[in-house]
Coordinates of C-alpha atoms in Angstrom, one line a residue:
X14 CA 17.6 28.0 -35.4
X15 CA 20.3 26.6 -33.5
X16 CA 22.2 29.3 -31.1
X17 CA 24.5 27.6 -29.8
X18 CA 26.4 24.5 -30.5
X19 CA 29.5 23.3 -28.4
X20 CA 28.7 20.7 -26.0
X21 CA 27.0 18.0 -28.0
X22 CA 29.5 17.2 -31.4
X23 CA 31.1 13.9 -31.0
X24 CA 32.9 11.4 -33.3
X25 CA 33.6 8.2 -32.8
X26 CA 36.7 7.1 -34.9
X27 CA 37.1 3.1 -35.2
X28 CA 40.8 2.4 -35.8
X29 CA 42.5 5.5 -35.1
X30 CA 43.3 5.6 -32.0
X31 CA 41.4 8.3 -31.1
X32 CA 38.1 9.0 -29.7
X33 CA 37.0 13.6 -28.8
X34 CA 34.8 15.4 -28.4
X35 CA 34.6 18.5 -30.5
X36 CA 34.6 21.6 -29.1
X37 CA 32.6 24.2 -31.1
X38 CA 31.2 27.6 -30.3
X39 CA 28.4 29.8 -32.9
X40 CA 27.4 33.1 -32.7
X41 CA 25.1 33.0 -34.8
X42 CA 23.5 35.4 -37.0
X43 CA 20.1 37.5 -37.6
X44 CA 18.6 40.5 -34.8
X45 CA 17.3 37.5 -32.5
X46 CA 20.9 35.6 -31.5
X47 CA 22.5 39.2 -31.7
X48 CA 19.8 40.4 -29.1
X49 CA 19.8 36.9 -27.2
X50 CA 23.3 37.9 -26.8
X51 CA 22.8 41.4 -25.2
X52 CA 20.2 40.0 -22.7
X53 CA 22.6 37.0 -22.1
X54 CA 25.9 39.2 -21.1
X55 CA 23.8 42.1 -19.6
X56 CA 22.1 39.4 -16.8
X57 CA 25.2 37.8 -16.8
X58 CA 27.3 41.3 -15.7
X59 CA 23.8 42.8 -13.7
X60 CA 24.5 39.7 -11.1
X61 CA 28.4 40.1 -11.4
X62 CA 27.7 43.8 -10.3
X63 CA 25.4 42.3 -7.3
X64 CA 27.0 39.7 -6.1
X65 CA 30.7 41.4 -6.0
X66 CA 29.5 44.4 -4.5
X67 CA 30.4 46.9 -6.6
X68 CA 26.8 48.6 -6.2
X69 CA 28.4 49.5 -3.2
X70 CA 31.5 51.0 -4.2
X71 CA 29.5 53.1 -6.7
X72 CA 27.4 54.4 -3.9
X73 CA 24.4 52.6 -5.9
X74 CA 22.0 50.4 -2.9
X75 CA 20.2 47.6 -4.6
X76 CA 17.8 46.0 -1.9
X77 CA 17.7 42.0 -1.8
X78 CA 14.3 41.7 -3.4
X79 CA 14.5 44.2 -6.3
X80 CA 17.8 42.5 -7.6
X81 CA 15.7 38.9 -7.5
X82 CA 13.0 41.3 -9.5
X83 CA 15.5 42.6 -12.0
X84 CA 17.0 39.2 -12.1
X85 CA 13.4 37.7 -12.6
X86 CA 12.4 40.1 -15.4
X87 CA 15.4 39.9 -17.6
X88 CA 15.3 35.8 -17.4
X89 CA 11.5 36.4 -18.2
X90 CA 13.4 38.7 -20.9
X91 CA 15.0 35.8 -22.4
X92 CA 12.2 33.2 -21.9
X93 CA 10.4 35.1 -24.0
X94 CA 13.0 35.7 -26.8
X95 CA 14.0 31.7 -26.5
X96 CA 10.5 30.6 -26.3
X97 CA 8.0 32.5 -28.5
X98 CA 6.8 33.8 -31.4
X99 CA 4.8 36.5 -32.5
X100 CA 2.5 35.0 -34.5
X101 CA -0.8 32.9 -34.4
X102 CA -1.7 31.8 -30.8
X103 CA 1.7 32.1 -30.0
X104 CA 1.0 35.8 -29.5
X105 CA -1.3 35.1 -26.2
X106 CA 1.8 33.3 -24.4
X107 CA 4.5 36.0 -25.6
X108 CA 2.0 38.6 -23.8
X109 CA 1.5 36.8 -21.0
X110 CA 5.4 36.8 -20.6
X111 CA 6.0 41.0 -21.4
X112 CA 3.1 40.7 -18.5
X113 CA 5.8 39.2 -16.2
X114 CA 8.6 41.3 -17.1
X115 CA 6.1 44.5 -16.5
X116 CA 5.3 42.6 -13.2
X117 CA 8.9 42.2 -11.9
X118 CA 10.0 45.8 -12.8
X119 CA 7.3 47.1 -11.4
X120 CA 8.4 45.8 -8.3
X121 CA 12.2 46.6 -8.9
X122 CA 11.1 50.2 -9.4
X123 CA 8.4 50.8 -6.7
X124 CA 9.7 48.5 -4.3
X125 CA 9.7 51.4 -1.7
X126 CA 6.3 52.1 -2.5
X127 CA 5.1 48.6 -2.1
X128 CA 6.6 48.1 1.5
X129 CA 4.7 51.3 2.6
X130 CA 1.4 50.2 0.9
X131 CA 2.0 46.7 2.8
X132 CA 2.1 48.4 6.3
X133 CA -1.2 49.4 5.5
X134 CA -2.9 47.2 3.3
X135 CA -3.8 50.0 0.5
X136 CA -2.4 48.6 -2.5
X137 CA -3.5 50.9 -5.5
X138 CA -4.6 49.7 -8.7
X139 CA -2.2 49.6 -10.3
X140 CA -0.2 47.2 -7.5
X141 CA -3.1 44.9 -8.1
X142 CA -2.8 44.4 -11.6
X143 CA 1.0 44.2 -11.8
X144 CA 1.2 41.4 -9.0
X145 CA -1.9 39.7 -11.3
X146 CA 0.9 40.2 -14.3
X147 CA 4.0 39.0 -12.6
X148 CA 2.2 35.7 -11.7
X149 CA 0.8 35.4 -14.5
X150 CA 3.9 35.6 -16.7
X151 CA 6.0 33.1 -14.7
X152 CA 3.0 30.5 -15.0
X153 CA 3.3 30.8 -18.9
X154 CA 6.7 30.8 -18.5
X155 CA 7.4 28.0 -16.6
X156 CA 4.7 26.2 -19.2
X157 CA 6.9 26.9 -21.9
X158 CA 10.1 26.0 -20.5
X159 CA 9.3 23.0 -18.4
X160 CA 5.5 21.6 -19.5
X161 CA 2.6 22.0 -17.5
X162 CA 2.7 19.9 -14.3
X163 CA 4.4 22.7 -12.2
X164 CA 2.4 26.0 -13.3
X165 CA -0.6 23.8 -12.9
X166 CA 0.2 22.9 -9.2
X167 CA 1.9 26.9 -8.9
X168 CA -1.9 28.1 -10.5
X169 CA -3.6 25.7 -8.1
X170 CA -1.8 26.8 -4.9
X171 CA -2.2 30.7 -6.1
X172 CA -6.3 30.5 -6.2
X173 CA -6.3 28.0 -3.0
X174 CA -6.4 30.7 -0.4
X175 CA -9.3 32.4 -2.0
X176 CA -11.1 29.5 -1.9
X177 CA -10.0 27.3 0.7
X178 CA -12.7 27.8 3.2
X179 CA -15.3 26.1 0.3
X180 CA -13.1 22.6 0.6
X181 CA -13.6 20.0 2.8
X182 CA -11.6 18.1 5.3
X183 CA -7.4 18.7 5.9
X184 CA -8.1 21.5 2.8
X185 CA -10.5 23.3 4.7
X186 CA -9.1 27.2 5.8
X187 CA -11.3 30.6 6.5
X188 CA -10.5 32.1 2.8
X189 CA -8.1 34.9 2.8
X190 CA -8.6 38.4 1.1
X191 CA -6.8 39.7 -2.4
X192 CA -4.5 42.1 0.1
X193 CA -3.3 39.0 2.1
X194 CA -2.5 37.0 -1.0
X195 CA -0.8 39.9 -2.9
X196 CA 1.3 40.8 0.5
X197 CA 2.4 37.2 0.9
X198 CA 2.9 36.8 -3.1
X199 CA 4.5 39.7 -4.3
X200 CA 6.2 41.3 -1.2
X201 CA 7.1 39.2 1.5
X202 CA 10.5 37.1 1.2
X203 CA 8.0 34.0 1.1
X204 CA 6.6 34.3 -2.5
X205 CA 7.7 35.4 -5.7
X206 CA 11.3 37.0 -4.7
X207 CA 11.5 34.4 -1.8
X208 CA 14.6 31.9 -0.9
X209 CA 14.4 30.3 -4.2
X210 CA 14.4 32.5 -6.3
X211 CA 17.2 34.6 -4.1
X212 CA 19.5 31.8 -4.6
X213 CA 18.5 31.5 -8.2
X214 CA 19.9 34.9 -8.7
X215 CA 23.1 34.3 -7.0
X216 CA 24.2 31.3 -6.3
X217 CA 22.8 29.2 -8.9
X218 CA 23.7 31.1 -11.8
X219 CA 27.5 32.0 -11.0
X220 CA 27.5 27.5 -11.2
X221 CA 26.0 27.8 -14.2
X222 CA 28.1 29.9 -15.4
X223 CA 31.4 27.9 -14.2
X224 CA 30.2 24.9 -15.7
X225 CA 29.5 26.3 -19.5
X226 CA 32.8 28.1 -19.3
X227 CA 34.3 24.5 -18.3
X228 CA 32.5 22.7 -21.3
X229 CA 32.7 25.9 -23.9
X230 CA 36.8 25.2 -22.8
X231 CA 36.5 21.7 -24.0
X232 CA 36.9 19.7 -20.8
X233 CA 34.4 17.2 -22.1
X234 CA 36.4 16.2 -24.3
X235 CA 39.0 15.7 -21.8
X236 CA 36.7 13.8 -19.2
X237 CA 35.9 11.4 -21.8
X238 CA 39.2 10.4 -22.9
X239 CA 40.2 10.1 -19.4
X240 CA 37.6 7.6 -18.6
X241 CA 38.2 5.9 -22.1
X242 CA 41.6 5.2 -21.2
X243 CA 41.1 3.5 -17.6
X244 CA 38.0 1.8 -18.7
X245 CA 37.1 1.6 -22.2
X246 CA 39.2 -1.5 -22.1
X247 CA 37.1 -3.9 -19.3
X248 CA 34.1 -5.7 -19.5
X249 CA 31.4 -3.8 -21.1
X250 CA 34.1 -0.9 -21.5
X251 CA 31.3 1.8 -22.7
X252 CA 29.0 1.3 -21.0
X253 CA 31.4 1.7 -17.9
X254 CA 33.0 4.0 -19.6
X255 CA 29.5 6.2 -19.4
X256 CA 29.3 5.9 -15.8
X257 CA 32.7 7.0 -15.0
X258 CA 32.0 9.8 -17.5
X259 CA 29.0 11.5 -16.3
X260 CA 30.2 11.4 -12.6
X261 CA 33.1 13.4 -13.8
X262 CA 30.9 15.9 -15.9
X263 CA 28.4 16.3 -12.8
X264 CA 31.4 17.3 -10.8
X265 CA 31.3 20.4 -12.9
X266 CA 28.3 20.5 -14.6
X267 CA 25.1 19.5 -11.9
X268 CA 22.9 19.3 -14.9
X269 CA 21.5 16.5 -16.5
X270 CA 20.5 17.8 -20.0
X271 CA 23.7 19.3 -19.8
X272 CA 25.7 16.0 -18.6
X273 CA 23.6 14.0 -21.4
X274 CA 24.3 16.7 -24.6
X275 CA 28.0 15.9 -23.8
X276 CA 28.7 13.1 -23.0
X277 CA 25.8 11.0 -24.3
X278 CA 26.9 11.5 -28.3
X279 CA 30.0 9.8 -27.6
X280 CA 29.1 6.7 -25.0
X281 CA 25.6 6.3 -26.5
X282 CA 27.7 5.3 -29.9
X283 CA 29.8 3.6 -28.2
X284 CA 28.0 0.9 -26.1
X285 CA 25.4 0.3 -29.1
X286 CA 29.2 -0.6 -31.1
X287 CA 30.3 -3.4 -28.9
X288 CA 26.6 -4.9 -29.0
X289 CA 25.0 -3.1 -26.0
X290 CA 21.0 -2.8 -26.9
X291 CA 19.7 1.0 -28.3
X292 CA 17.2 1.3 -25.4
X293 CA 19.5 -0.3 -22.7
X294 CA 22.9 2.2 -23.7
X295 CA 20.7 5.0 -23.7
X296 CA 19.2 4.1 -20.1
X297 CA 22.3 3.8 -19.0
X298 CA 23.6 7.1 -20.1
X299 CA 20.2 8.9 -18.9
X300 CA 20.6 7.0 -15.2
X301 CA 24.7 7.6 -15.3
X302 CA 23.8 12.0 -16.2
X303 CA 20.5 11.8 -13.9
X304 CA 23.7 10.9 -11.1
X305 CA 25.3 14.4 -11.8
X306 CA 23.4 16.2 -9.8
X307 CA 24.1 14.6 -6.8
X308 CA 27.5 14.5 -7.1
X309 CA 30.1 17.0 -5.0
X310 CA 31.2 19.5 -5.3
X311 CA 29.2 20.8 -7.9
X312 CA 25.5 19.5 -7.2
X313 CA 22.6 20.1 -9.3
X314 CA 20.5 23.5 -8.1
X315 CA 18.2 21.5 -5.2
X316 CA 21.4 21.4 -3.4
X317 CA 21.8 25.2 -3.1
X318 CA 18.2 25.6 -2.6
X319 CA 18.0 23.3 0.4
X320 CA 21.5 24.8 1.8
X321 CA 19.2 28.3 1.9
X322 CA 16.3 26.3 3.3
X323 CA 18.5 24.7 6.1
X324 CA 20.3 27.8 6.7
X325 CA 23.4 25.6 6.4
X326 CA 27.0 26.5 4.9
X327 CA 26.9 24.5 1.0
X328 CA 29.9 22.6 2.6
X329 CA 28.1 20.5 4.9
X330 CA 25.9 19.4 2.2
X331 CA 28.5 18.7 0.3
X332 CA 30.3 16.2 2.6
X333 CA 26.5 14.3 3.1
X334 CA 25.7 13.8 -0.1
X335 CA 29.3 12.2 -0.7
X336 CA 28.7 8.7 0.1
X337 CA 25.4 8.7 -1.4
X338 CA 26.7 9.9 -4.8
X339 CA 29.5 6.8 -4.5
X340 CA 26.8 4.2 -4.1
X341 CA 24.3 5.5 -6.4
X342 CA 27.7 5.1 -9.1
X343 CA 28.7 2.0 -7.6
X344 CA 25.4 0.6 -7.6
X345 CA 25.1 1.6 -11.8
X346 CA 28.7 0.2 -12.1
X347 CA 27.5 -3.0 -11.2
X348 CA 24.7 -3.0 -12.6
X349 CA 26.2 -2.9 -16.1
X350 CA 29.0 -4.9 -15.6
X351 CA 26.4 -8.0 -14.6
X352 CA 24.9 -7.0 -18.1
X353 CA 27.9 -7.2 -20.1
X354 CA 28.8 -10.6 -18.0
X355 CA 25.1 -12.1 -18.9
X356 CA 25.8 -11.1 -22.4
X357 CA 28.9 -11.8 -23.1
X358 CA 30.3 -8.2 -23.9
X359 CA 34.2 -7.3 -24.3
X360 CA 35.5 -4.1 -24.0
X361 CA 37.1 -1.6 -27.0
X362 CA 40.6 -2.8 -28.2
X363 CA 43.7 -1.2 -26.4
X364 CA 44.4 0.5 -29.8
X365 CA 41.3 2.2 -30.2
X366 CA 41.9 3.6 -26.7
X367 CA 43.3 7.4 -26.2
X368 CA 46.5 7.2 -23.8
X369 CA 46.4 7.8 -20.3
X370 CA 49.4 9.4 -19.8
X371 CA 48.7 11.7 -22.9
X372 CA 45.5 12.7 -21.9
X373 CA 46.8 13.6 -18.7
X374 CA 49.2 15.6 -20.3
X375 CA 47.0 17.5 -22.4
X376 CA 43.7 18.0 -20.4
X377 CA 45.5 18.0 -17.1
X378 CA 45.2 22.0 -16.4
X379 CA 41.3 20.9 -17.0
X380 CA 41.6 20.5 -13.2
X381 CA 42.8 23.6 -11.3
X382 CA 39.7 25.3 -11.5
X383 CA 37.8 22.7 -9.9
X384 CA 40.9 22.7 -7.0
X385 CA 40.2 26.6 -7.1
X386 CA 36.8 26.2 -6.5
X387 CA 37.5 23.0 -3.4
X388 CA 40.1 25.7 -2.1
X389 CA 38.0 29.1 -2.3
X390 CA 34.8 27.7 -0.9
X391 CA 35.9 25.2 2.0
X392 CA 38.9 25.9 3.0
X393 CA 38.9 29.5 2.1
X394 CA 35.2 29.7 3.5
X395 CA 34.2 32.1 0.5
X396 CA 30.8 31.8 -0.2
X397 CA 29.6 29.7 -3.1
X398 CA 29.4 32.4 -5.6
X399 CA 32.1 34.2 -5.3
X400 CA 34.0 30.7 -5.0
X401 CA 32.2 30.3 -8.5
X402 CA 33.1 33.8 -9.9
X403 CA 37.2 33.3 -8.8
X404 CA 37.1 29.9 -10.2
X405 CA 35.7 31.2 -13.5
X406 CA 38.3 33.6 -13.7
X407 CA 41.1 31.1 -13.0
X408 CA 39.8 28.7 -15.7
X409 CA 39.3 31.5 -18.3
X410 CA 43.5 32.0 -17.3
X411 CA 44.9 28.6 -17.5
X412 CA 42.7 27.8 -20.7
X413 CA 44.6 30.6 -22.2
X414 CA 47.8 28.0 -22.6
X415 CA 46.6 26.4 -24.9
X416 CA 45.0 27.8 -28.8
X417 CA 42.0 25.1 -28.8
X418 CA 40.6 25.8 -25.1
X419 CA 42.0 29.3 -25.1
X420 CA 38.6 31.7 -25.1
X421 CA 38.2 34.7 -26.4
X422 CA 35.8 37.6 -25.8
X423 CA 33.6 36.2 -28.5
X424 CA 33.2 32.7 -27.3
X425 CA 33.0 34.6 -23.4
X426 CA 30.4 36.4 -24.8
X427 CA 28.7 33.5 -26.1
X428 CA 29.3 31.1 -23.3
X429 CA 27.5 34.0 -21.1
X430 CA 24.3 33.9 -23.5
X431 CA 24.3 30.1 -23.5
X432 CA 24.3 30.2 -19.3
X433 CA 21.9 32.5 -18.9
X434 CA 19.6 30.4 -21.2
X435 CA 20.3 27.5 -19.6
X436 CA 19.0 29.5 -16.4
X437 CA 16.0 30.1 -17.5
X438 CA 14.1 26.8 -16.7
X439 CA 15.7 26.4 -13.4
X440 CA 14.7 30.5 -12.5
X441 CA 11.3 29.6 -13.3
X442 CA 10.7 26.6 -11.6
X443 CA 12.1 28.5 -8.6
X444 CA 10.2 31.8 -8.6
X445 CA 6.5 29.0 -9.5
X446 CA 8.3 27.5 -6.2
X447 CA 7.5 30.6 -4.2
X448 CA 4.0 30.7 -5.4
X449 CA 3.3 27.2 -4.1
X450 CA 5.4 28.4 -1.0
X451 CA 3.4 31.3 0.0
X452 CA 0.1 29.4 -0.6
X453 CA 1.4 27.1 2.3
X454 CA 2.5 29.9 4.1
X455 CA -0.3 31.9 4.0
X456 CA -3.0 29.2 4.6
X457 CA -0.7 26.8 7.0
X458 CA -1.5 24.1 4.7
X459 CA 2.1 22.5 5.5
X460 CA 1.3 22.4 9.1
X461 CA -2.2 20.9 8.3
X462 CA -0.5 18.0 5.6
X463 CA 2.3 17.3 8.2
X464 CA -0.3 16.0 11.2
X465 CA -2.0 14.2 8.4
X466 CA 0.7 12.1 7.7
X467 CA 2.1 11.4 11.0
X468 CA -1.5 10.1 11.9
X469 CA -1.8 8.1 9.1
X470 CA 1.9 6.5 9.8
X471 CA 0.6 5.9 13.3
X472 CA 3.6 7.4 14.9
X473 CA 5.7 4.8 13.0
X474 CA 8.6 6.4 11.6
X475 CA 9.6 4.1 8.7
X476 CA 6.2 4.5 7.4
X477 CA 6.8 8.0 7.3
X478 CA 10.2 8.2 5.9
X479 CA 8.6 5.5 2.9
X480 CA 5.6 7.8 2.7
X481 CA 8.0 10.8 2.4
X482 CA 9.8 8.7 -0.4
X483 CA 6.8 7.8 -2.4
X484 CA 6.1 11.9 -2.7
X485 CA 9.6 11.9 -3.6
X486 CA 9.1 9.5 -6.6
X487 CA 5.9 10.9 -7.7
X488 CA 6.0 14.6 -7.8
X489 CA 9.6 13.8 -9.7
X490 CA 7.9 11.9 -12.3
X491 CA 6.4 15.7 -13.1
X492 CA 8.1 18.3 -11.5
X493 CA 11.8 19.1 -11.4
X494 CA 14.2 18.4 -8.7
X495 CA 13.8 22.3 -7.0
X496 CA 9.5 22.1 -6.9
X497 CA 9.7 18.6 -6.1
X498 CA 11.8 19.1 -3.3
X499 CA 10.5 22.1 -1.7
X500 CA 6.8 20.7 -2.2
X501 CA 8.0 17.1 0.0
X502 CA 10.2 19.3 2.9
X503 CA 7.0 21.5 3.2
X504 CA 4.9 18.8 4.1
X505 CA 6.9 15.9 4.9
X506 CA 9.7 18.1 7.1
X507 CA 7.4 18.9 9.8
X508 CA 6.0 15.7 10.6
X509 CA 9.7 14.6 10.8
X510 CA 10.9 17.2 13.0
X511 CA 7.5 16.0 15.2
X512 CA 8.8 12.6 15.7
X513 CA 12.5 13.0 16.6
X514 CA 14.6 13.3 13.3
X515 CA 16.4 16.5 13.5
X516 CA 17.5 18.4 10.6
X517 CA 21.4 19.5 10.1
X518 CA 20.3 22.8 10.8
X519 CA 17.3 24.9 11.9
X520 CA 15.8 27.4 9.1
X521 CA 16.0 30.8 10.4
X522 CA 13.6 33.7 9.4
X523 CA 14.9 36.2 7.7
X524 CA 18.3 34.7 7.4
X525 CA 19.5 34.5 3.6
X526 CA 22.6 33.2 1.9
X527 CA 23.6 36.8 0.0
X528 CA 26.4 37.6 -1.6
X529 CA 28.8 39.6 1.1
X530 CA 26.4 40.1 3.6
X531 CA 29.5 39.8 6.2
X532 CA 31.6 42.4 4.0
X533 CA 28.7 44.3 2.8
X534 CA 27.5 45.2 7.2

């Protein structure tokens, strides 16, 4: 059953002089999409409440870690709705995943009890089981929302400190008791709840929300015509036109399904009509989206992740990955343009173009949330999501001029279900992340991988910064960018740091990117 349906209708229209992207928003029907929708807004308004601070006006203390709990369980909530049925073997996953959510509000509800145990290492029974349950759930959740390579690693690191001190060489560790594991796992700001998942639960999915509020609006539609009417008209047009396109869409989006669904339906079409080949047009629109996360000011999630790793403001990540992101476009842009030149590919007719100047003139409010969002966050110095939450509000407003983008409390509503789904895989690559991170933690496996490799580089640092790279290219073949990334910094940071190359900022313990903390002391 489809859910939701508004950021992947296109037409192409030959002759008209005209080329959109339809916007189109569906409830849908039947007790599933209606309680999709209740999980949706409620997680949606449950992180509004906690990253505003209204808990605190209400007289109403939320800890750090039980709101990544509650936010963990109701995502795990809507995995499970998404994701399973409840029938044949499908009935083993979708109990593994209730395990989860029983896992995560156990925590959210005997959080108080859980520190105490910790301080002296008698867990009950029942704190046992439920830590088996919560890692348990997000394995099988991850599995069913992004495949197997990361819960495979996430299950490998969980049993590696029970029986490390069996394996042999840079592997080798004394073994570590149940207590340990479940201390460093379920309680400590290094597993489950860690710095992933924390900004997961507030950063992460206030962007998310921003950006399916810009494309539930329409703006793709918008972004598309505007880069139809500079370039659609050049050599190999489209296929230009594709590049321009999805480095506009990752400016709001950071996603590359996301970037793809939109935009894709539309260039895709188009290169293949002025004689561009299938597998070549749809390369270029999967390298062109893969660009969107990289590109400022809204990057894809790794780059909020490795802000909280760094303990560095968003900004400053920002303003590095800026020339990157132009080269890696620049680089595409020429790329297909020697295509087009070796083929002998025009570009679209002027008349089949949309106007500049019109769509300007009817997409241009399009862009004040986005110069919301540049003012709030770094000039303002608000913190990314609350720069996220103002800027959603300001777009909700100045979509209100016009009848097509204007939405309503249905299509909000629906917008929030859509976010919170597309959340999901990203949450649970994030909280499998802190399993893999409190294996390292726990056993000092990090430590052990980072001599390895600056002995086997020799102390040469190019080696190590192409060793680093090759990890780089091979966990991403499997993993998503958040795993992949915190895996390579945990063993490939160190051994940096060892031999001179300083990063922009050094992590420090216990310091968190929260929502308010300066207001909130």
């Amino acid at each position: 059953t489809t859910l939701f349906r508004s950021e992947g209708e296109g037409t192409l229209n030959r002759g008209r002089k005209h080329i959109s992207l339809e916007r189109r928003i569906s409830v849908g029907t039947g007790p599933k999409e209606k309680l999709l929708l209740i999980v949706g807004v409620f997680t949606a308004f449950y992180s509004f409440f906690y990253i505003t601070g209204a808990h605190i006006y209400l007289d109403v203390m939320i800890p750090v870690e039980p709101y990544r709990a509650g936010c963990l369980g109701l995502l795990l909530l809507m995995a499970l709705l998404v994701y399973t049925q409840w029938k044949g073997v499908h009935w083993l996953s979708a109990g593994a995943i209730v395990m989860g959510i029983l896992g995560a509000g156990y925590y959210f509800f005997a959080y108080e009890h859980l520190l105490a145990a910790q301080d002296f290492g008698n867990y009950t029974i029942l704190d046992k089981v439920m830590f088996i349950f919560a890692v348990v759930g997000v394995l099988e959740a991850t599995r069913k929302s992004l495949g197997l390579p990361l819960p495979i690693i996430a299950a490998l690191a969980f049993i590696y400190p029970f029986f490390c001190n069996y394996l042999p060489g840079i592997l080798h560790g004394r073994g570590y008791p149940f207590y340990r594991v479940l201390a460093t796992t379920y309680i400590s700001e290094d597993g489950l709840f860690g710095i992933p998942m924390g900004v997961a639960a507030t950063i992460i999915i206030m962007f998310v929300i921003f950006g399916q509020f810009l494309e539930s609006s329409g703006s793709g539609k918008f972004f598309v015509n505007l880069s139809l009417s500079l370039l659609g008209h050049v050599r190999g047009g489209p296929a230009k036109v594709a590049v321009a396109v999805s480095s506009l869409f990752g400016t709001i989006s950071g996603s590359t399904i996301s970037n793809v669904m939109t935009t894709g339906c539309v260039t895709i079409p188009l290169m293949k009509s002025i004689g561009y080949k299938p597998a070549f047009a749809g390369a270029v629109e999967a390298v062109a989206s893969n660009g969107g996360i990289i590109m400022p000011p809204i990057m894809g999630a790794v780059a909020f992740v490795m802000a909280a790793n760094l303990g560095m403001p968003y900004f400053q990540l920002v303003v590095a990955a800026i020339l990157p992101a132009i080269l890696y476009f620049l680089a595409l842009f020429l790329m297909v343009d020697f295509e087009a030149a070796r083929t002998g590919l025009s570009g679209l007719p002027r008349n089949e173009l949309p106007s500049l100047g019109k769509t300007i003139k009817e997409g241009w409010y399009y862009l004040i949330p986005l110069i919301a969002l540049i003012l709030l966050m770094y000039f303002l110095l608000y913190s990314p999501e609350r720069s996220a939450i103002w800027s959603t509000v300001v777009l909700i407003l100045v979509t209100a001029i016009k009848k097509e983008s204007r939405l309503g409390p249905v299509d909000i509503g629906v917008t929030l279900k859509r976010s919170i789904r597309t959340l999901v895989p990203v949450a649970m690559a994030c909280a499998a992340s802190g399993i893999i991170i409190a294996s390292f933690s726990i056993t000092g496996l990090g430590v052990k991988l980072a001599g390895g490799l600056v002995r086997f580089s020799g102390g040469n640092l190019a080696l190590l910064l192409s060793l680093a790279a090759l990890a780089s290219l091979i966990l991403g073949m499997g993993l998503p960018s958040i795993p992949c990334y915190l895996i390579v910094s945990l063993m490939a940071a160190p051994a940096l740091i060892d031999m001179g190359v300083f990063p922009p900022a050094q992590k420090k313990r216990g310091c968190r990117i929260e929502p308010g903390m300066a207001e909130q002391s």
